[in-house]
Amino acid sequence: DQYFHYFKSGKKTKYEIILKTIQTLRKIRSFLPEQEQFMGIDPVLLRRTERLFSDFVCTLQGTFPPSRLRTCNPVSLIHELHVMRSSSQVRDEDLMETELDDKNFQMILISRISEFLKRPRATITMVELRTDMSIHADEERLLDFLSALIEYFETYNAKNIDVQAISHRDKVILSIKPDEQFRPELPLSPALLRMVRYAGGIVEKM
């Protein structure tokens, strides 16, 4: 935000901001090892972090962030998100098999603890989801947005979240509604809302 303020106020040129952003991105990325090497980092969170910076660079350059739009099933994406939230990367067998290998055991144990700390706090109810729908979207970006949106609802005490896909004329509407316990203190990030547009959709109502 500070860099963007400098850019808007004219204190920094576009090129200075871009170079500083790239430098910051590389520094952050150097602290985030590859998923294959360390399972303690959520791969979705890692991907969202990298995209946030790359999208910011594109914005400063006046270009539209690249997207891989293709035909996909929104209901399948919702089910995939549900599986991601309910499944574990680390099995009990993994802990037993690495018991004699201190390094691997430490890595897998940290991953198991991190999964416990980020365990789902809200129940997702999928309402009347038809399976014959299709949309033109960037699947990864849309999946990242849905994941971030549900985390936002959970942060502000939502315990139940209803998800519904509705076919209306020539479009598909994804309705994601938290229960009455949801009490937001801060609005959704503009960067998160832009993610929907980059994925090929729009936010009609919040």
Coordinates of N, CA and C in Angstrom, one line a residue:
D1 N 0.8 -1.2 0.0 CA 0.0 0.0 0.0 C 0.9 1.3 0.0
Q2 N 2.0 1.2 0.7 CA 2.8 2.4 0.8 C 3.5 2.7 -0.6
Y3 N 3.9 1.7 -1.3 CA 4.5 1.8 -2.6 C 3.5 2.4 -3.6
F4 N 2.2 1.9 -3.5 CA 1.2 2.4 -4.3 C 0.9 3.8 -4.1
H5 N 0.9 4.2 -2.8 CA 0.6 5.6 -2.4 C 1.7 6.5 -3.0
Y6 N 3.0 6.1 -2.9 CA 4.1 6.8 -3.5 C 3.9 7.0 -5.0
F7 N 3.5 5.9 -5.6 CA 3.2 5.9 -7.1 C 2.1 6.9 -7.5
K8 N 1.0 6.9 -6.7 CA -0.1 7.8 -7.0 C 0.2 9.2 -6.7
S9 N 1.0 9.5 -5.7 CA 1.4 10.8 -5.3 C 2.5 11.4 -6.2
G10 N 3.1 10.6 -7.0 CA 4.2 11.0 -7.9 C 5.6 11.0 -7.2
K11 N 5.7 10.5 -6.0 CA 7.0 10.5 -5.3 C 7.9 9.4 -5.9
K12 N 7.3 8.4 -6.4 CA 8.1 7.3 -7.1 C 7.6 7.1 -8.5
T13 N 8.5 6.8 -9.4 CA 8.1 6.5 -10.8 C 7.6 5.1 -10.9
K14 N 7.0 4.9 -12.0 CA 6.4 3.5 -12.2 C 7.5 2.5 -12.2
Y15 N 8.6 2.8 -12.8 CA 9.7 1.8 -12.9 C 10.3 1.5 -11.5
E16 N 10.4 2.6 -10.7 CA 10.9 2.3 -9.3 C 10.0 1.4 -8.6
I17 N 8.7 1.6 -8.7 CA 7.8 0.8 -8.0 C 7.8 -0.7 -8.5
I18 N 7.9 -0.8 -9.8 CA 8.0 -2.2 -10.4 C 9.2 -2.9 -9.9
L19 N 10.3 -2.2 -10.0 CA 11.6 -2.9 -9.5 C 11.5 -3.2 -8.0
K20 N 11.0 -2.3 -7.2 CA 10.9 -2.6 -5.8 C 9.9 -3.8 -5.6
T21 N 8.8 -3.8 -6.3 CA 7.9 -4.9 -6.2 C 8.5 -6.3 -6.5
I22 N 9.2 -6.3 -7.6 CA 9.9 -7.5 -8.1 C 10.9 -8.0 -7.0
Q23 N 11.6 -7.0 -6.5 CA 12.6 -7.3 -5.5 C 12.0 -7.9 -4.2
T24 N 10.8 -7.3 -3.8 CA 10.1 -7.8 -2.6 C 9.6 -9.2 -2.9
L25 N 9.0 -9.4 -4.1 CA 8.5 -10.7 -4.4 C 9.5 -11.8 -4.3
R26 N 10.7 -11.5 -4.9 CA 11.8 -12.5 -4.9 C 12.2 -12.8 -3.5
K27 N 12.2 -11.7 -2.7 CA 12.7 -11.9 -1.3 C 11.7 -12.8 -0.5
I28 N 10.4 -12.5 -0.7 CA 9.4 -13.3 0.0 C 9.4 -14.8 -0.6
R29 N 9.5 -14.9 -1.9 CA 9.5 -16.2 -2.5 C 10.7 -17.1 -2.0
S30 N 11.8 -16.4 -1.7 CA 13.0 -17.1 -1.2 C 12.8 -17.8 0.1
F31 N 11.8 -17.3 0.9 CA 11.5 -17.8 2.2 C 10.4 -18.9 2.1
L32 N 9.8 -19.1 0.9 CA 8.8 -20.1 0.7 C 9.3 -21.2 -0.1
P33 N 9.7 -22.3 0.5 CA 10.3 -23.4 -0.3 C 9.2 -24.2 -1.1
E34 N 9.7 -25.0 -2.0 CA 8.8 -25.7 -2.9 C 8.0 -26.7 -2.1
Q35 N 6.7 -26.9 -2.6 CA 5.8 -27.8 -1.9 C 6.4 -29.2 -1.8
E36 N 7.1 -29.6 -2.8 CA 7.7 -31.0 -2.8 C 8.7 -31.1 -1.7
Q37 N 9.4 -30.0 -1.3 CA 10.4 -30.1 -0.3 C 9.9 -29.9 1.1
F38 N 8.8 -29.2 1.2 CA 8.3 -28.9 2.6 C 6.8 -28.8 2.5
M39 N 6.1 -29.7 3.3 CA 4.7 -29.8 3.2 C 4.0 -28.9 4.3
G40 N 4.7 -28.1 5.0 CA 4.1 -27.2 6.0 C 3.4 -26.0 5.5
I41 N 3.6 -25.7 4.2 CA 2.9 -24.5 3.6 C 1.8 -24.9 2.7
D42 N 0.6 -24.3 2.9 CA -0.5 -24.6 2.1 C -0.2 -24.2 0.7
P43 N -0.3 -25.1 -0.3 CA 0.0 -24.7 -1.7 C -0.9 -23.7 -2.3
V44 N -2.2 -23.7 -1.8 CA -3.1 -22.6 -2.3 C -2.7 -21.3 -1.8
L45 N -2.3 -21.2 -0.5 CA -1.8 -19.9 0.0 C -0.6 -19.4 -0.7
L46 N 0.3 -20.4 -1.0 CA 1.5 -20.0 -1.7 C 1.2 -19.5 -3.1
R47 N 0.3 -20.1 -3.8 CA -0.1 -19.7 -5.1 C -0.7 -18.3 -5.1
R48 N -1.6 -18.1 -4.1 CA -2.3 -16.8 -3.9 C -1.3 -15.7 -3.6
T49 N -0.3 -16.0 -2.8 CA 0.8 -15.0 -2.5 C 1.5 -14.6 -3.7
E50 N 1.9 -15.5 -4.5 CA 2.7 -15.2 -5.7 C 1.9 -14.5 -6.8
R51 N 0.6 -14.9 -6.9 CA -0.3 -14.2 -7.8 C -0.6 -12.8 -7.4
L52 N -0.7 -12.5 -6.1 CA -0.9 -11.2 -5.6 C 0.1 -10.2 -6.1
F53 N 1.4 -10.6 -6.0 CA 2.5 -9.8 -6.5 C 2.5 -9.7 -8.0
S54 N 2.4 -10.8 -8.7 CA 2.5 -10.7 -10.1 C 1.3 -9.9 -10.7
D55 N 0.1 -10.0 -10.1 CA -1.0 -9.2 -10.6 C -0.8 -7.7 -10.3
F56 N -0.1 -7.4 -9.2 CA 0.2 -6.0 -8.9 C 1.2 -5.4 -9.9
V57 N 2.2 -6.2 -10.3 CA 3.1 -5.8 -11.3 C 2.4 -5.5 -12.6
C58 N 1.5 -6.4 -13.0 CA 0.7 -6.2 -14.3 C -0.1 -4.9 -14.2
T59 N -0.7 -4.7 -13.0 CA -1.5 -3.4 -12.9 C -0.6 -2.2 -13.1
L60 N 0.6 -2.2 -12.5 CA 1.5 -1.0 -12.6 C 1.9 -0.9 -14.1
Q61 N 2.1 -2.0 -14.8 CA 2.5 -1.9 -16.2 C 1.3 -1.6 -17.1
G62 N 0.1 -1.6 -16.6 CA -1.0 -1.3 -17.4 C -1.5 -2.4 -18.3
T63 N -1.1 -3.7 -17.9 CA -1.5 -4.8 -18.6 C -2.5 -5.7 -17.8
F64 N -3.3 -6.5 -18.5 CA -4.2 -7.4 -17.8 C -3.5 -8.7 -17.4
P65 N -3.6 -9.1 -16.1 CA -2.9 -10.3 -15.7 C -3.3 -11.5 -16.5
P66 N -2.4 -12.4 -16.9 CA -2.7 -13.5 -17.7 C -3.6 -14.5 -17.0
S67 N -4.6 -15.0 -17.8 CA -5.5 -16.0 -17.3 C -5.6 -17.2 -18.3
R68 N -5.9 -18.4 -17.7 CA -6.0 -19.5 -18.6 C -7.5 -19.9 -18.6
L69 N -8.3 -19.2 -19.4 CA -9.7 -19.5 -19.5 C -10.0 -20.7 -20.3
R70 N -10.9 -21.5 -19.7 CA -11.4 -22.7 -20.5 C -12.7 -23.1 -19.9
T71 N -13.4 -24.0 -20.6 CA -14.7 -24.5 -20.2 C -14.5 -25.4 -19.0
C72 N -15.2 -25.2 -17.9 CA -15.1 -26.0 -16.8 C -16.5 -26.1 -16.1
N73 N -16.6 -27.0 -15.1 CA -17.8 -27.3 -14.4 C -17.7 -26.6 -13.0
P74 N -18.5 -25.6 -12.7 CA -18.4 -24.9 -11.4 C -18.7 -25.8 -10.2
V75 N -19.6 -26.8 -10.5 CA -20.0 -27.7 -9.4 C -18.8 -28.6 -9.0
S76 N -18.1 -29.0 -10.0 CA -16.9 -29.8 -9.8 C -15.8 -29.0 -9.0
L77 N -15.7 -27.7 -9.3 CA -14.8 -26.9 -8.5 C -15.2 -26.8 -7.0
I78 N -16.5 -26.7 -6.8 CA -17.0 -26.6 -5.4 C -16.7 -27.9 -4.7
H79 N -16.9 -29.0 -5.4 CA -16.7 -30.3 -4.7 C -15.2 -30.4 -4.5
E80 N -14.3 -29.9 -5.4 CA -12.9 -30.0 -5.2 C -12.4 -29.2 -4.0
L81 N -13.1 -28.0 -3.8 CA -12.8 -27.2 -2.7 C -13.1 -27.9 -1.4
H82 N -14.3 -28.6 -1.4 CA -14.7 -29.3 -0.2 C -13.8 -30.4 0.1
V83 N -13.3 -31.1 -0.9 CA -12.3 -32.2 -0.6 C -11.0 -31.6 -0.1
M84 N -10.6 -30.5 -0.7 CA -9.3 -29.9 -0.2 C -9.4 -29.5 1.3
R85 N -10.6 -29.0 1.7 CA -10.7 -28.6 3.1 C -10.9 -29.7 4.0
S86 N -11.4 -30.9 3.6 CA -11.7 -32.0 4.5 C -10.6 -33.1 4.5
S87 N -9.7 -33.0 3.5 CA -8.7 -34.1 3.4 C -7.4 -33.7 4.0
S88 N -6.6 -34.6 4.4 CA -5.3 -34.3 5.0 C -4.1 -34.7 4.0
Q89 N -3.1 -33.8 4.0 CA -1.9 -34.2 3.2 C -1.1 -35.2 3.8
V90 N -1.2 -35.4 5.1 CA -0.4 -36.3 5.9 C -1.2 -37.4 6.5
R91 N -0.9 -38.7 6.2 CA -1.6 -39.8 6.8 C -0.8 -40.2 8.0
D92 N -1.6 -41.0 8.9 CA -0.9 -41.6 10.1 C 0.3 -42.5 9.6
E93 N 0.0 -43.2 8.5 CA 1.1 -44.1 8.0 C 2.4 -43.3 7.7
D94 N 2.2 -42.1 7.2 CA 3.4 -41.3 6.8 C 4.2 -41.0 8.1
L95 N 3.6 -40.7 9.2 CA 4.3 -40.5 10.4 C 5.0 -41.7 10.9
M96 N 4.3 -42.9 10.8 CA 5.0 -44.1 11.2 C 6.2 -44.5 10.4
E97 N 6.0 -44.3 9.0 CA 7.1 -44.7 8.1 C 8.3 -43.8 8.3
T98 N 8.2 -42.6 8.7 CA 9.3 -41.7 8.8 C 9.8 -41.6 10.2
E99 N 9.4 -42.4 11.1 CA 9.7 -42.3 12.5 C 11.2 -42.4 12.7
L100 N 11.9 -43.2 11.9 CA 13.4 -43.3 12.1 C 14.2 -42.3 11.4
D101 N 13.5 -41.5 10.5 CA 14.2 -40.5 9.8 C 13.9 -39.1 10.4
D102 N 14.8 -38.6 11.2 CA 14.5 -37.4 12.0 C 14.1 -36.2 11.1
K103 N 14.8 -36.0 10.0 CA 14.5 -34.9 9.1 C 13.1 -34.9 8.5
N104 N 12.8 -36.1 7.9 CA 11.5 -36.2 7.2 C 10.4 -36.3 8.3
F105 N 10.7 -36.9 9.4 CA 9.7 -36.9 10.5 C 9.3 -35.5 10.9
Q106 N 10.4 -34.7 11.1 CA 10.1 -33.3 11.5 C 9.3 -32.5 10.5
M107 N 9.6 -32.7 9.2 CA 8.9 -32.0 8.2 C 7.4 -32.4 8.2
I108 N 7.2 -33.7 8.2 CA 5.8 -34.3 8.2 C 5.0 -33.9 9.4
L109 N 5.7 -33.9 10.6 CA 5.0 -33.5 11.8 C 4.6 -32.0 11.8
I110 N 5.5 -31.2 11.3 CA 5.1 -29.7 11.2 C 3.9 -29.6 10.2
S111 N 3.9 -30.3 9.1 CA 2.8 -30.3 8.2 C 1.5 -30.7 8.9
R112 N 1.6 -31.7 9.7 CA 0.4 -32.2 10.4 C -0.1 -31.2 11.4
I113 N 0.8 -30.5 12.1 CA 0.4 -29.5 13.0 C -0.2 -28.3 12.3
S114 N 0.4 -27.9 11.1 CA -0.2 -26.8 10.4 C -1.6 -27.1 9.9
E115 N -1.8 -28.3 9.5 CA -3.1 -28.7 9.0 C -4.1 -28.6 10.2
F116 N -3.7 -29.0 11.4 CA -4.6 -28.8 12.6 C -4.9 -27.4 12.8
L117 N -3.9 -26.5 12.7 CA -4.2 -25.1 13.0 C -5.1 -24.4 11.9
K118 N -5.0 -24.9 10.7 CA -5.9 -24.3 9.7 C -7.1 -25.2 9.3
R119 N -7.5 -26.0 10.3 CA -8.6 -26.9 10.0 C -9.9 -26.1 9.8
P120 N -10.8 -26.5 9.0 CA -12.1 -25.8 8.7 C -12.8 -25.5 10.0
R121 N -13.3 -24.2 10.1 CA -14.1 -23.8 11.2 C -15.6 -23.7 10.9
A122 N -15.9 -23.8 9.6 CA -17.3 -23.7 9.2 C -17.7 -24.9 8.4
T123 N -19.0 -25.2 8.4 CA -19.5 -26.3 7.6 C -20.1 -25.8 6.3
I124 N -19.7 -26.4 5.2 CA -20.2 -26.0 3.9 C -21.3 -26.9 3.5
T125 N -22.5 -26.3 3.2 CA -23.6 -27.0 2.7 C -23.9 -26.7 1.3
M126 N -23.8 -27.7 0.4 CA -24.0 -27.6 -1.0 C -25.5 -27.8 -1.3
V127 N -26.1 -26.7 -1.8 CA -27.6 -26.7 -1.9 C -28.0 -26.9 -3.4
E128 N -28.7 -28.0 -3.6 CA -29.2 -28.3 -4.9 C -28.3 -28.0 -6.1
L129 N -27.1 -28.6 -6.0 CA -26.1 -28.4 -7.1 C -26.3 -29.3 -8.3
R130 N -26.6 -28.7 -9.4 CA -26.8 -29.5 -10.6 C -25.4 -29.8 -11.2
T131 N -25.3 -30.9 -11.9 CA -24.0 -31.3 -12.4 C -23.8 -31.0 -13.9
D132 N -24.8 -30.4 -14.6 CA -24.8 -30.2 -16.0 C -24.5 -28.8 -16.4
M133 N -23.8 -28.0 -15.5 CA -23.5 -26.6 -15.8 C -22.0 -26.5 -16.3
S134 N -21.8 -25.4 -17.1 CA -20.4 -25.2 -17.5 C -20.2 -23.7 -17.6
I135 N -19.0 -23.2 -17.3 CA -18.6 -21.8 -17.4 C -17.3 -21.7 -18.1
H136 N -16.9 -20.5 -18.5 CA -15.6 -20.3 -19.2 C -14.8 -19.5 -18.1
A137 N -13.8 -20.1 -17.5 CA -13.1 -19.5 -16.4 C -11.7 -20.0 -16.2
D138 N -10.9 -19.3 -15.5 CA -9.6 -19.8 -15.0 C -9.9 -20.6 -13.7
E139 N -9.8 -21.9 -13.8 CA -10.1 -22.7 -12.7 C -9.3 -22.5 -11.4
E140 N -8.0 -22.3 -11.6 CA -7.1 -22.1 -10.4 C -7.5 -20.8 -9.7
R141 N -7.7 -19.7 -10.5 CA -8.0 -18.4 -9.9 C -9.4 -18.5 -9.2
L142 N -10.3 -19.1 -9.9 CA -11.6 -19.2 -9.3 C -11.6 -20.0 -8.0
L143 N -10.9 -21.1 -8.0 CA -10.8 -21.9 -6.8 C -10.1 -21.2 -5.7
D144 N -9.0 -20.4 -6.0 CA -8.3 -19.6 -5.0 C -9.3 -18.6 -4.4
F145 N -10.1 -18.0 -5.3 CA -11.1 -17.0 -4.8 C -12.1 -17.6 -3.8
L146 N -12.6 -18.7 -4.2 CA -13.6 -19.4 -3.4 C -13.0 -19.8 -2.0
S147 N -11.8 -20.3 -2.1 CA -11.1 -20.6 -0.8 C -10.9 -19.4 0.1
A148 N -10.4 -18.3 -0.5 CA -10.2 -17.1 0.2 C -11.5 -16.5 0.8
L149 N -12.5 -16.6 0.0 CA -13.8 -16.0 0.5 C -14.3 -16.8 1.7
I150 N -14.3 -18.1 1.6 CA -14.7 -18.9 2.7 C -13.9 -18.7 4.0
E151 N -12.5 -18.5 3.8 CA -11.7 -18.2 4.9 C -12.1 -16.8 5.5
Y152 N -12.5 -15.9 4.7 CA -12.9 -14.6 5.1 C -14.2 -14.7 6.0
F153 N -15.1 -15.5 5.5 CA -16.3 -15.8 6.3 C -16.0 -16.4 7.7
E154 N -15.1 -17.4 7.6 CA -14.7 -18.1 8.9 C -14.0 -17.2 9.8
T155 N -13.2 -16.2 9.3 CA -12.5 -15.3 10.2 C -13.4 -14.5 11.0
Y156 N -14.6 -14.2 10.5 CA -15.6 -13.4 11.2 C -16.8 -14.2 11.6
N157 N -16.4 -15.4 12.1 CA -17.3 -16.3 12.9 C -18.4 -17.0 12.2
A158 N -18.4 -17.1 10.9 CA -19.4 -17.9 10.2 C -19.2 -19.4 10.6
K159 N -20.3 -20.0 10.9 CA -20.3 -21.5 11.3 C -20.8 -22.3 10.2
N160 N -21.7 -21.8 9.4 CA -22.4 -22.5 8.3 C -22.4 -21.7 7.0
I161 N -22.0 -22.2 5.9 CA -21.9 -21.5 4.7 C -22.7 -22.3 3.6
D162 N -23.7 -21.7 3.0 CA -24.5 -22.3 2.0 C -23.9 -22.0 0.6
V163 N -23.7 -23.0 -0.2 CA -23.1 -22.8 -1.6 C -24.1 -23.3 -2.6
Q164 N -24.5 -22.5 -3.5 CA -25.5 -22.9 -4.6 C -25.0 -22.4 -5.9
A165 N -25.2 -23.2 -6.9 CA -24.9 -22.8 -8.3 C -26.3 -22.7 -9.1
I166 N -26.6 -21.6 -9.6 CA -27.8 -21.3 -10.3 C -27.6 -21.0 -11.7
S167 N -28.3 -21.6 -12.6 CA -28.2 -21.3 -14.0 C -29.3 -20.3 -14.4
H168 N -28.9 -19.2 -14.9 CA -29.8 -18.1 -15.2 C -29.5 -17.5 -16.6
R169 N -30.4 -17.8 -17.5 CA -30.2 -17.4 -18.9 C -28.9 -17.9 -19.4
D170 N -28.0 -17.0 -19.8 CA -26.7 -17.4 -20.4 C -25.6 -17.3 -19.4
K171 N -25.9 -17.4 -18.1 CA -24.8 -17.3 -17.1 C -25.1 -18.2 -16.0
V172 N -24.0 -18.5 -15.2 CA -24.1 -19.3 -14.0 C -23.8 -18.4 -12.8
I173 N -24.7 -18.4 -11.8 CA -24.5 -17.6 -10.6 C -24.1 -18.5 -9.5
L174 N -22.9 -18.2 -8.8 CA -22.5 -18.9 -7.7 C -22.9 -18.1 -6.4
S175 N -23.8 -18.7 -5.6 CA -24.2 -18.0 -4.4 C -23.5 -18.6 -3.2
I176 N -22.8 -17.8 -2.5 CA -22.0 -18.3 -1.3 C -22.5 -17.4 -0.1
K177 N -23.3 -18.0 0.7 CA -23.9 -17.2 1.8 C -23.6 -17.7 3.2
P178 N -23.0 -16.9 4.0 CA -22.7 -17.3 5.4 C -23.9 -17.1 6.3
D179 N -23.9 -17.8 7.4 CA -25.0 -17.7 8.4 C -25.1 -16.4 9.1
E180 N -26.0 -16.3 10.0 CA -26.2 -15.0 10.7 C -25.2 -14.7 11.7
Q181 N -24.3 -15.7 12.1 CA -23.2 -15.4 13.0 C -22.1 -14.6 12.4
F182 N -22.1 -14.5 11.1 CA -21.1 -13.8 10.4 C -21.1 -12.3 10.7
R183 N -20.1 -11.8 11.3 CA -20.0 -10.3 11.7 C -18.7 -9.7 11.2
P184 N -18.7 -9.3 9.9 CA -17.4 -8.7 9.4 C -17.1 -7.4 10.0
E185 N -15.8 -7.2 10.3 CA -15.2 -6.0 10.8 C -14.5 -5.2 9.7
L186 N -14.1 -5.9 8.7 CA -13.4 -5.3 7.6 C -14.0 -5.8 6.3
P187 N -14.1 -4.9 5.2 CA -14.6 -5.4 4.0 C -13.6 -6.3 3.2
L188 N -14.1 -7.0 2.2 CA -13.3 -7.8 1.4 C -12.2 -7.0 0.7
S189 N -11.0 -7.6 0.6 CA -9.9 -6.9 -0.1 C -10.3 -6.6 -1.6
P190 N -10.0 -5.4 -2.1 CA -10.2 -5.1 -3.5 C -9.4 -6.1 -4.4
A191 N -8.3 -6.5 -3.9 CA -7.5 -7.5 -4.7 C -8.2 -8.8 -4.8
L192 N -8.9 -9.2 -3.8 CA -9.7 -10.4 -3.9 C -10.8 -10.3 -4.8
L193 N -11.5 -9.2 -4.8 CA -12.6 -8.9 -5.8 C -12.1 -8.9 -7.2
R194 N -10.9 -8.3 -7.4 CA -10.4 -8.3 -8.8 C -10.0 -9.7 -9.2
M195 N -9.7 -10.6 -8.3 CA -9.4 -12.0 -8.7 C -10.5 -12.6 -9.4
V196 N -11.8 -12.3 -9.1 CA -12.9 -12.9 -9.8 C -12.9 -12.4 -11.2
R197 N -12.6 -11.1 -11.5 CA -12.6 -10.6 -12.8 C -11.5 -11.3 -13.6
Y198 N -10.4 -11.5 -13.0 CA -9.3 -12.1 -13.7 C -9.6 -13.6 -14.0
A199 N -10.5 -14.2 -13.2 CA -10.9 -15.6 -13.4 C -11.9 -15.7 -14.5
G200 N -12.5 -14.6 -14.9 CA -13.5 -14.6 -16.0 C -14.9 -14.3 -15.5
G201 N -15.1 -13.9 -14.2 CA -16.4 -13.6 -13.7 C -16.6 -12.2 -13.2
I202 N -17.7 -11.9 -12.5 CA -17.9 -10.6 -11.8 C -18.6 -10.9 -10.5
V203 N -18.4 -10.0 -9.6 CA -19.1 -10.0 -8.3 C -20.4 -9.1 -8.4
E204 N -21.5 -9.7 -8.3 CA -22.8 -9.0 -8.5 C -23.3 -8.4 -7.2
K205 N -23.1 -9.1 -6.1 CA -23.6 -8.6 -4.8 C -22.8 -9.1 -3.7
M206 N -22.6 -8.3 -2.7 CA -21.9 -8.7 -1.5 C -22.8 -8.4 -0.3

